Amino acid sequence: MAKQLILVFLLCAGIANVSSIGRVLDGLQKLAKFITKAGDEDTFDVPPVTENKNGSLQPVTVRYGLALIQIEKFKPNNEAYTDAVFHMWERQSWSDSRLRWNPKDFNGASVARPSQYSVWRPDLVIQEAFEFSRGSVQAVVYSSGHLLHIPPIKMKLRCYRQDNDDYNCPFTALSWVWDGFHVALDNYENKQEIDLSDFIELPGITVVGTAAELQTTYYPCCLEPFPSMQFNITLRETSDQISNEISPNGLK
């Protein structure tokens, strides 16, 4: 009898678990349809600007930052500059009121990961990059309308030799199309530097310092502000080398 009761209990628990999973999946499917519908008729071609009390436009603020992961093809020389290839993670966050929802309406689903074509994304570019690629990864959307997008990027930059033989690698991130009345910029998590937490330092190269500074430019032709993020990475050549010598105990 005891074994039968245990079997009935496990069976009921399994049915409940399957039912719970079904509700979650149903909620996620409904949520995906909601997000897709919100982007109908090219809605997401337009930034999620809002309106002030006085009726003027309130731009969407994109918080932007970078995390340096690895450096390759950096070869110091006796010339005024050299080139380097950087592997990084972009960190972008912003809010879009068109994507707010009540989790209760979607069986508790409070997070979505829509396809790259289902939501508006900042059209930020690196102005000085000779070569640039951005990984196609999903953004994370929260029920509050907050979005987080962290794609990997790879770019080739020019680095200029300084008097002390360090190399400055300056570059600029900005919106390719939108002015500051539509898309504003701010430092991601208030960091005024590039994150080096996950940086893989290679022998022969060290990062002396980094910077991330906001700048706004005005042109004689226009009243609109044009915000940008000014970055710099300072590199230094070191004498560190990987030793291939074998010690008497057989260890490198």
mmCIF file of N, CA and C in Angstrom, residues 111-223:
data_model
loop_
_atom_site.group_PDB
_atom_site.id
_atom_site.type_symbol
_atom_site.label_atom_id
_atom_site.label_comp_id
_atom_site.label_asym_id
_atom_site.label_seq_id
_atom_site.Cartn_x
_atom_site.Cartn_y
_atom_site.Cartn_z
ATOM 1 N N VAL A 111 11.078 37.887 -18.525
ATOM 2 C CA VAL A 111 12.276 38.108 -19.331
ATOM 3 C C VAL A 111 12.070 37.458 -20.694
ATOM 4 N N ALA A 112 12.484 38.153 -21.751
ATOM 5 C CA ALA A 112 12.385 37.602 -23.106
ATOM 6 C C ALA A 112 13.707 37.822 -23.825
ATOM 7 N N ARG A 113 13.964 36.970 -24.805
ATOM 8 C CA ARG A 113 15.172 37.085 -25.623
ATOM 9 C C ARG A 113 14.766 37.020 -27.097
ATOM 10 N N PRO A 114 14.247 38.116 -27.613
ATOM 11 C CA PRO A 114 13.740 38.122 -28.987
ATOM 12 C C PRO A 114 14.868 38.093 -30.003
ATOM 13 N N SER A 115 14.526 37.808 -31.254
ATOM 14 C CA SER A 115 15.515 37.816 -32.322
ATOM 15 C C SER A 115 15.993 39.243 -32.548
ATOM 16 N N GLN A 116 17.125 39.354 -33.231
ATOM 17 C CA GLN A 116 17.740 40.672 -33.420
ATOM 18 C C GLN A 116 16.871 41.610 -34.248
ATOM 19 N N TYR A 117 15.900 41.070 -34.988
ATOM 20 C CA TYR A 117 15.061 41.906 -35.834
ATOM 21 C C TYR A 117 13.740 42.296 -35.167
ATOM 22 N N SER A 118 13.542 41.855 -33.920
ATOM 23 C CA SER A 118 12.250 42.070 -33.270
ATOM 24 C C SER A 118 12.201 43.313 -32.404
ATOM 25 N N VAL A 119 13.333 43.937 -32.142
ATOM 26 C CA VAL A 119 13.371 45.112 -31.278
ATOM 27 C C VAL A 119 14.282 46.170 -31.889
ATOM 28 N N TRP A 120 14.070 47.419 -31.485
ATOM 29 C CA TRP A 120 14.980 48.487 -31.914
ATOM 30 C C TRP A 120 16.305 48.336 -31.185
ATOM 31 N N ARG A 121 17.389 48.548 -31.931
ATOM 32 C CA ARG A 121 18.727 48.511 -31.334
ATOM 33 C C ARG A 121 19.503 49.749 -31.757
ATOM 34 N N PRO A 122 20.375 50.250 -30.907
ATOM 35 C CA PRO A 122 21.169 51.430 -31.265
ATOM 36 C C PRO A 122 22.037 51.160 -32.496
ATOM 37 N N ASP A 123 22.137 52.147 -33.367
ATOM 38 C CA ASP A 123 22.937 52.005 -34.590
ATOM 39 C C ASP A 123 24.344 52.570 -34.364
ATOM 40 N N LEU A 124 24.972 52.183 -33.259
ATOM 41 C CA LEU A 124 26.278 52.725 -32.919
ATOM 42 C C LEU A 124 27.373 52.101 -33.768
ATOM 43 N N VAL A 125 28.311 52.930 -34.197
ATOM 44 C CA VAL A 125 29.445 52.481 -34.992
ATOM 45 C C VAL A 125 30.735 52.999 -34.363
ATOM 46 N N ILE A 126 31.853 52.357 -34.707
ATOM 47 C CA ILE A 126 33.167 52.823 -34.287
ATOM 48 C C ILE A 126 33.763 53.581 -35.469
ATOM 49 N N GLN A 127 33.911 54.885 -35.303
ATOM 50 C CA GLN A 127 34.236 55.753 -36.428
ATOM 51 C C GLN A 127 35.619 55.471 -37.022
ATOM 52 N N GLU A 128 36.611 55.178 -36.190
ATOM 53 C CA GLU A 128 37.985 55.051 -36.681
ATOM 54 C C GLU A 128 38.384 53.624 -37.064
ATOM 55 N N ALA A 129 37.489 52.674 -36.930
ATOM 56 C CA ALA A 129 37.845 51.275 -37.184
ATOM 57 C C ALA A 129 38.070 51.029 -38.673
ATOM 58 N N PHE A 130 39.230 50.442 -39.022
ATOM 59 C CA PHE A 130 39.493 50.051 -40.409
ATOM 60 C C PHE A 130 38.679 48.810 -40.768
ATOM 61 N N GLU A 131 38.576 47.927 -39.804
ATOM 62 C CA GLU A 131 37.777 46.718 -39.964
ATOM 63 C C GLU A 131 36.921 46.568 -38.707
ATOM 64 N N PHE A 132 35.683 46.113 -38.888
ATOM 65 C CA PHE A 132 34.783 45.995 -37.732
ATOM 66 C C PHE A 132 33.774 44.890 -37.978
ATOM 67 N N SER A 133 33.536 44.080 -36.955
ATOM 68 C CA SER A 133 32.478 43.069 -37.024
ATOM 69 C C SER A 133 31.827 42.958 -35.650
ATOM 70 N N ARG A 134 30.524 42.709 -35.668
ATOM 71 C CA ARG A 134 29.749 42.575 -34.432
ATOM 72 C C ARG A 134 28.997 41.255 -34.467
ATOM 73 N N GLY A 135 29.141 40.463 -33.418
ATOM 74 C CA GLY A 135 28.452 39.187 -33.349
ATOM 75 C C GLY A 135 26.945 39.363 -33.293
ATOM 76 N N SER A 136 26.231 38.488 -33.979
ATOM 77 C CA SER A 136 24.774 38.543 -33.998
ATOM 78 C C SER A 136 24.231 37.741 -32.822
ATOM 79 N N VAL A 137 23.954 38.432 -31.725
ATOM 80 C CA VAL A 137 23.449 37.774 -30.521
ATOM 81 C C VAL A 137 22.150 38.454 -30.090
ATOM 82 N N GLN A 138 21.378 37.747 -29.308
ATOM 83 C CA GLN A 138 20.086 38.262 -28.861
ATOM 84 C C GLN A 138 20.257 39.289 -27.748
ATOM 85 N N ALA A 139 19.311 40.197 -27.679
ATOM 86 C CA ALA A 139 19.222 41.114 -26.548
ATOM 87 C C ALA A 139 18.313 40.483 -25.496
ATOM 88 N N VAL A 140 18.438 40.959 -24.274
ATOM 89 C CA VAL A 140 17.565 40.509 -23.190
ATOM 90 C C VAL A 140 16.592 41.642 -22.883
ATOM 91 N N VAL A 141 15.298 41.325 -22.877
ATOM 92 C CA VAL A 141 14.259 42.316 -22.615
ATOM 93 C C VAL A 141 13.549 41.956 -21.320
ATOM 94 N N TYR A 142 13.429 42.925 -20.431
ATOM 95 C CA TYR A 142 12.744 42.730 -19.160
ATOM 96 C C TYR A 142 11.350 43.356 -19.229
ATOM 97 N N SER A 143 10.458 42.900 -18.369
ATOM 98 C CA SER A 143 9.074 43.359 -18.405
ATOM 99 C C SER A 143 8.951 44.868 -18.171
ATOM 100 N N SER A 144 9.960 45.477 -17.568
ATOM 101 C CA SER A 144 9.960 46.922 -17.345
ATOM 102 C C SER A 144 10.215 47.705 -18.629
ATOM 103 N N GLY A 145 10.591 46.982 -19.706
ATOM 104 C CA GLY A 145 10.959 47.637 -20.952
ATOM 105 C C GLY A 145 12.457 47.898 -21.054
ATOM 106 N N HIS A 146 13.212 47.465 -20.048
ATOM 107 C CA HIS A 146 14.664 47.635 -20.069
ATOM 108 C C HIS A 146 15.301 46.550 -20.926
ATOM 109 N N LEU A 147 16.274 46.939 -21.748
ATOM 110 C CA LEU A 147 16.966 45.988 -22.622
ATOM 111 C C LEU A 147 18.458 45.981 -22.323
ATOM 112 N N LEU A 148 19.057 44.814 -22.474
ATOM 113 C CA LEU A 148 20.491 44.638 -22.287
ATOM 114 C C LEU A 148 21.030 43.857 -23.477
ATOM 115 N N HIS A 149 22.051 44.409 -24.111
ATOM 116 C CA HIS A 149 22.625 43.782 -25.308
ATOM 117 C C HIS A 149 24.142 43.753 -25.155
ATOM 118 N N ILE A 150 24.754 42.564 -25.195
ATOM 119 C CA ILE A 150 26.195 42.425 -24.989
ATOM 120 C C ILE A 150 26.774 41.562 -26.116
ATOM 121 N N PRO A 151 26.958 42.139 -27.299
ATOM 122 C CA PRO A 151 27.537 41.371 -28.404
ATOM 123 C C PRO A 151 29.064 41.426 -28.386
ATOM 124 N N PRO A 152 29.726 40.381 -28.884
ATOM 125 C CA PRO A 152 31.176 40.447 -29.072
ATOM 126 C C PRO A 152 31.497 41.248 -30.330
ATOM 127 N N ILE A 153 32.577 42.022 -30.286
ATOM 128 C CA ILE A 153 32.998 42.788 -31.453
ATOM 129 C C ILE A 153 34.492 42.579 -31.700
ATOM 130 N N LYS A 154 34.888 42.802 -32.929
ATOM 131 C CA LYS A 154 36.291 42.729 -33.307
ATOM 132 C C LYS A 154 36.576 43.925 -34.197
ATOM 133 N N MET A 155 37.647 44.667 -33.892
ATOM 134 C CA MET A 155 37.946 45.847 -34.698
ATOM 135 C C MET A 155 39.447 46.087 -34.796
ATOM 136 N N LYS A 156 39.816 46.659 -35.927
ATOM 137 C CA LYS A 156 41.211 47.005 -36.186
ATOM 138 C C LYS A 156 41.362 48.513 -36.091
ATOM 139 N N LEU A 157 42.296 48.961 -35.238
ATOM 140 C CA LEU A 157 42.484 50.380 -34.984
ATOM 141 C C LEU A 157 43.935 50.785 -35.227
ATOM 142 N N ARG A 158 44.129 52.067 -35.436
ATOM 143 C CA ARG A 158 45.485 52.626 -35.542
ATOM 144 C C ARG A 158 45.921 53.121 -34.164
ATOM 145 N N CYS A 159 47.151 52.774 -33.781
ATOM 146 C CA CYS A 159 47.710 53.157 -32.486
ATOM 147 C C CYS A 159 48.932 54.039 -32.717
ATOM 148 N N TYR A 160 48.961 55.199 -32.049
ATOM 149 C CA TYR A 160 49.974 56.210 -32.309
ATOM 150 C C TYR A 160 51.050 56.207 -31.235
ATOM 151 N N ARG A 161 52.300 56.204 -31.699
ATOM 152 C CA ARG A 161 53.436 56.148 -30.786
ATOM 153 C C ARG A 161 53.619 57.467 -30.060
ATOM 154 N N GLN A 162 53.842 57.391 -28.741
ATOM 155 C CA GLN A 162 54.049 58.559 -27.908
ATOM 156 C C GLN A 162 55.545 58.753 -27.641
ATOM 157 N N ASP A 163 55.876 59.883 -27.008
ATOM 158 C CA ASP A 163 57.279 60.192 -26.732
ATOM 159 C C ASP A 163 57.933 59.157 -25.820
ATOM 160 N N ASN A 164 57.135 58.544 -24.937
ATOM 161 C CA ASN A 164 57.687 57.540 -24.017
ATOM 162 C C ASN A 164 57.598 56.125 -24.586
ATOM 163 N N ASP A 165 57.282 56.025 -25.886
ATOM 164 C CA ASP A 165 57.181 54.752 -26.608
ATOM 165 C C ASP A 165 55.914 53.963 -26.291
ATOM 166 N N ASP A 166 55.015 54.519 -25.479
ATOM 167 C CA ASP A 166 53.693 53.929 -25.351
ATOM 168 C C ASP A 166 52.908 54.202 -26.636
ATOM 169 N N TYR A 167 51.796 53.491 -26.793
ATOM 170 C CA TYR A 167 50.942 53.687 -27.967
ATOM 171 C C TYR A 167 49.522 54.014 -27.518
ATOM 172 N N ASN A 168 48.992 55.144 -28.019
ATOM 173 C CA ASN A 168 47.598 55.499 -27.778
ATOM 174 C C ASN A 168 46.745 55.027 -28.953
ATOM 175 N N CYS A 169 45.648 54.336 -28.619
ATOM 176 C CA CYS A 169 44.726 53.815 -29.638
ATOM 177 C C CYS A 169 43.363 54.477 -29.428
ATOM 178 N N PRO A 170 43.128 55.669 -29.998
ATOM 179 C CA PRO A 170 41.861 56.378 -29.788
ATOM 180 C C PRO A 170 40.784 55.938 -30.781
ATOM 181 N N PHE A 171 39.533 55.954 -30.328
ATOM 182 C CA PHE A 171 38.418 55.662 -31.225
ATOM 183 C C PHE A 171 37.141 56.234 -30.645
ATOM 184 N N THR A 172 36.128 56.352 -31.508
ATOM 185 C CA THR A 172 34.887 57.037 -31.159
ATOM 186 C C THR A 172 33.684 56.169 -31.479
ATOM 187 N N ALA A 173 32.749 56.076 -30.535
ATOM 188 C CA ALA A 173 31.470 55.388 -30.760
ATOM 189 C C ALA A 173 30.364 56.434 -30.873
ATOM 190 N N LEU A 174 29.541 56.316 -31.899
ATOM 191 C CA LEU A 174 28.448 57.281 -32.092
ATOM 192 C C LEU A 174 27.338 56.657 -32.925
ATOM 193 N N SER A 175 26.180 57.301 -32.868
ATOM 194 C CA SER A 175 25.060 56.864 -33.699
ATOM 195 C C SER A 175 25.317 57.299 -35.133
ATOM 196 N N TRP A 176 25.096 56.402 -36.076
ATOM 197 C CA TRP A 176 25.361 56.698 -37.479
ATOM 198 C C TRP A 176 24.282 57.604 -38.077
ATOM 199 N N VAL A 177 23.052 57.519 -37.558
ATOM 200 C CA VAL A 177 21.925 58.222 -38.169
ATOM 201 C C VAL A 177 21.320 59.276 -37.247
ATOM 202 N N TRP A 178 21.170 58.953 -35.961
ATOM 203 C CA TRP A 178 20.343 59.771 -35.084
ATOM 204 C C TRP A 178 21.151 60.829 -34.335
ATOM 205 N N ASP A 179 20.560 62.019 -34.205
ATOM 206 C CA ASP A 179 21.186 63.092 -33.430
ATOM 207 C C ASP A 179 20.822 62.952 -31.957
ATOM 208 N N GLY A 180 21.322 63.867 -31.146
ATOM 209 C CA GLY A 180 21.107 63.788 -29.704
ATOM 210 C C GLY A 180 19.701 64.080 -29.254
ATOM 211 N N PHE A 181 18.858 64.620 -30.134
ATOM 212 C CA PHE A 181 17.453 64.809 -29.776
ATOM 213 C C PHE A 181 16.691 63.485 -29.808
ATOM 214 N N HIS A 182 17.290 62.477 -30.431
ATOM 215 C CA HIS A 182 16.649 61.166 -30.532
ATOM 216 C C HIS A 182 17.390 60.092 -29.725
ATOM 217 N N VAL A 183 18.725 60.088 -29.820
ATOM 218 C CA VAL A 183 19.525 59.081 -29.114
ATOM 219 C C VAL A 183 20.624 59.789 -28.318
ATOM 220 N N ALA A 184 20.537 59.695 -26.998
ATOM 221 C CA ALA A 184 21.565 60.245 -26.117
ATOM 222 C C ALA A 184 22.473 59.117 -25.642
ATOM 223 N N LEU A 185 23.676 59.466 -25.233
ATOM 224 C CA LEU A 185 24.631 58.479 -24.751
ATOM 225 C C LEU A 185 25.022 58.754 -23.306
ATOM 226 N N ASP A 186 25.347 57.685 -22.607
ATOM 227 C CA ASP A 186 25.845 57.800 -21.242
ATOM 228 C C ASP A 186 26.769 56.623 -20.981
ATOM 229 N N ASN A 187 27.612 56.752 -19.958
ATOM 230 C CA ASN A 187 28.540 55.672 -19.624
ATOM 231 C C ASN A 187 27.802 54.498 -19.001
ATOM 232 N N TYR A 188 28.087 53.315 -19.477
ATOM 233 C CA TYR A 188 27.496 52.099 -18.908
ATOM 234 C C TYR A 188 27.995 51.921 -17.476
ATOM 235 N N GLU A 189 27.049 51.814 -16.532
ATOM 236 C CA GLU A 189 27.348 51.672 -15.105
ATOM 237 C C GLU A 189 28.293 52.762 -14.615
ATOM 238 N N ASN A 190 28.228 53.941 -15.251
ATOM 239 C CA ASN A 190 29.039 55.104 -14.865
ATOM 240 C C ASN A 190 30.542 54.857 -14.954
ATOM 241 N N LYS A 191 30.948 53.858 -15.733
ATOM 242 C CA LYS A 191 32.373 53.561 -15.877
ATOM 243 C C LYS A 191 32.984 54.498 -16.914
ATOM 244 N N GLN A 192 34.010 55.229 -16.515
ATOM 245 C CA GLN A 192 34.702 56.122 -17.427
ATOM 246 C C GLN A 192 36.010 55.495 -17.911
ATOM 247 N N GLU A 193 35.973 54.198 -18.027
ATOM 248 C CA GLU A 193 37.113 53.449 -18.535
ATOM 249 C C GLU A 193 36.603 52.167 -19.168
ATOM 250 N N ILE A 194 37.477 51.483 -19.869
ATOM 251 C CA ILE A 194 37.133 50.191 -20.457
ATOM 252 C C ILE A 194 37.366 49.113 -19.414
ATOM 253 N N ASP A 195 36.419 48.202 -19.284
ATOM 254 C CA ASP A 195 36.506 47.137 -18.283
ATOM 255 C C ASP A 195 37.586 46.135 -18.683
ATOM 256 N N LEU A 196 38.483 45.845 -17.744
ATOM 257 C CA LEU A 196 39.565 44.888 -17.999
ATOM 258 C C LEU A 196 39.414 43.615 -17.174
ATOM 259 N N SER A 197 38.242 43.410 -16.585
ATOM 260 C CA SER A 197 38.036 42.266 -15.686
ATOM 261 C C SER A 197 38.268 40.930 -16.381
ATOM 262 N N ASP A 198 37.922 40.842 -17.662
ATOM 263 C CA ASP A 198 38.051 39.581 -18.396
ATOM 264 C C ASP A 198 39.175 39.619 -19.430
ATOM 265 N N PHE A 199 40.053 40.603 -19.308
ATOM 266 C CA PHE A 199 41.126 40.761 -20.282
ATOM 267 C C PHE A 199 42.169 39.656 -20.136
ATOM 268 N N ILE A 200 42.515 39.053 -21.263
ATOM 269 C CA ILE A 200 43.552 38.019 -21.306
ATOM 270 C C ILE A 200 44.844 38.686 -21.780
ATOM 271 N N GLU A 201 45.722 38.977 -20.847
ATOM 272 C CA GLU A 201 46.954 39.685 -21.198
ATOM 273 C C GLU A 201 47.969 38.717 -21.786
ATOM 274 N N LEU A 202 48.554 39.113 -22.905
ATOM 275 C CA LEU A 202 49.528 38.279 -23.593
ATOM 276 C C LEU A 202 50.937 38.773 -23.314
ATOM 277 N N PRO A 203 51.923 37.891 -23.320
ATOM 278 C CA PRO A 203 53.316 38.303 -23.126
ATOM 279 C C PRO A 203 53.734 39.314 -24.188
ATOM 280 N N GLY A 204 54.416 40.347 -23.754
ATOM 281 C CA GLY A 204 54.905 41.354 -24.685
ATOM 282 C C GLY A 204 54.027 42.575 -24.803
ATOM 283 N N ILE A 205 52.789 42.529 -24.274
ATOM 284 C CA ILE A 205 51.867 43.661 -24.349
ATOM 285 C C ILE A 205 51.213 43.872 -22.989
ATOM 286 N N THR A 206 51.170 45.114 -22.542
ATOM 287 C CA THR A 206 50.422 45.423 -21.330
ATOM 288 C C THR A 206 49.568 46.659 -21.577
ATOM 289 N N VAL A 207 48.415 46.708 -20.942
ATOM 290 C CA VAL A 207 47.525 47.858 -21.054
ATOM 291 C C VAL A 207 47.862 48.824 -19.917
ATOM 292 N N VAL A 208 48.349 49.989 -20.281
ATOM 293 C CA VAL A 208 48.749 50.985 -19.282
ATOM 294 C C VAL A 208 47.532 51.704 -18.713
ATOM 295 N N GLY A 209 46.559 51.989 -19.566
ATOM 296 C CA GLY A 209 45.363 52.693 -19.108
ATOM 297 C C GLY A 209 44.305 52.746 -20.195
ATOM 298 N N THR A 210 43.077 53.063 -19.783
ATOM 299 C CA THR A 210 41.965 53.215 -20.726
ATOM 300 C C THR A 210 41.120 54.411 -20.303
ATOM 301 N N ALA A 211 40.299 54.893 -21.225
ATOM 302 C CA ALA A 211 39.414 56.014 -20.920
ATOM 303 C C ALA A 211 38.155 55.909 -21.756
ATOM 304 N N ALA A 212 37.044 56.395 -21.199
ATOM 305 C CA ALA A 212 35.762 56.460 -21.908
ATOM 306 C C ALA A 212 35.086 57.760 -21.494
ATOM 307 N N GLU A 213 35.052 58.715 -22.401
ATOM 308 C CA GLU A 213 34.592 60.062 -22.060
ATOM 309 C C GLU A 213 33.487 60.505 -23.010
ATOM 310 N N LEU A 214 32.418 61.048 -22.448
ATOM 311 C CA LEU A 214 31.313 61.574 -23.247
ATOM 312 C C LEU A 214 31.696 62.900 -23.877
ATOM 313 N N GLN A 215 31.207 63.118 -25.101
ATOM 314 C CA GLN A 215 31.470 64.377 -25.784
ATOM 315 C C GLN A 215 30.263 64.733 -26.637
ATOM 316 N N THR A 216 29.947 66.006 -26.711
ATOM 317 C CA THR A 216 28.848 66.481 -27.558
ATOM 318 C C THR A 216 29.391 67.484 -28.549
ATOM 319 N N THR A 217 29.063 67.284 -29.824
ATOM 320 C CA THR A 217 29.552 68.147 -30.894
ATOM 321 C C THR A 217 28.386 68.877 -31.542
ATOM 322 N N TYR A 218 28.598 70.170 -31.842
ATOM 323 C CA TYR A 218 27.620 70.962 -32.581
ATOM 324 C C TYR A 218 28.268 71.430 -33.886
ATOM 325 N N TYR A 219 27.482 71.415 -34.946
ATOM 326 C CA TYR A 219 27.980 71.831 -36.249
ATOM 327 C C TYR A 219 27.287 73.121 -36.683
ATOM 328 N N PRO A 220 27.972 73.969 -37.475
ATOM 329 C CA PRO A 220 27.385 75.242 -37.908
ATOM 330 C C PRO A 220 26.066 75.079 -38.658
ATOM 331 N N CYS A 221 25.898 73.921 -39.300
ATOM 332 C CA CYS A 221 24.701 73.719 -40.119
ATOM 333 C C CYS A 221 23.441 73.455 -39.313
ATOM 334 N N CYS A 222 23.636 72.950 -38.064
ATOM 335 C CA CYS A 222 22.489 72.326 -37.406
ATOM 336 C C CYS A 222 22.370 72.757 -35.946
ATOM 337 N N LEU A 223 21.137 72.699 -35.460
ATOM 338 C CA LEU A 223 20.884 72.977 -34.046
ATOM 339 C C LEU A 223 21.025 71.735 -33.181
#
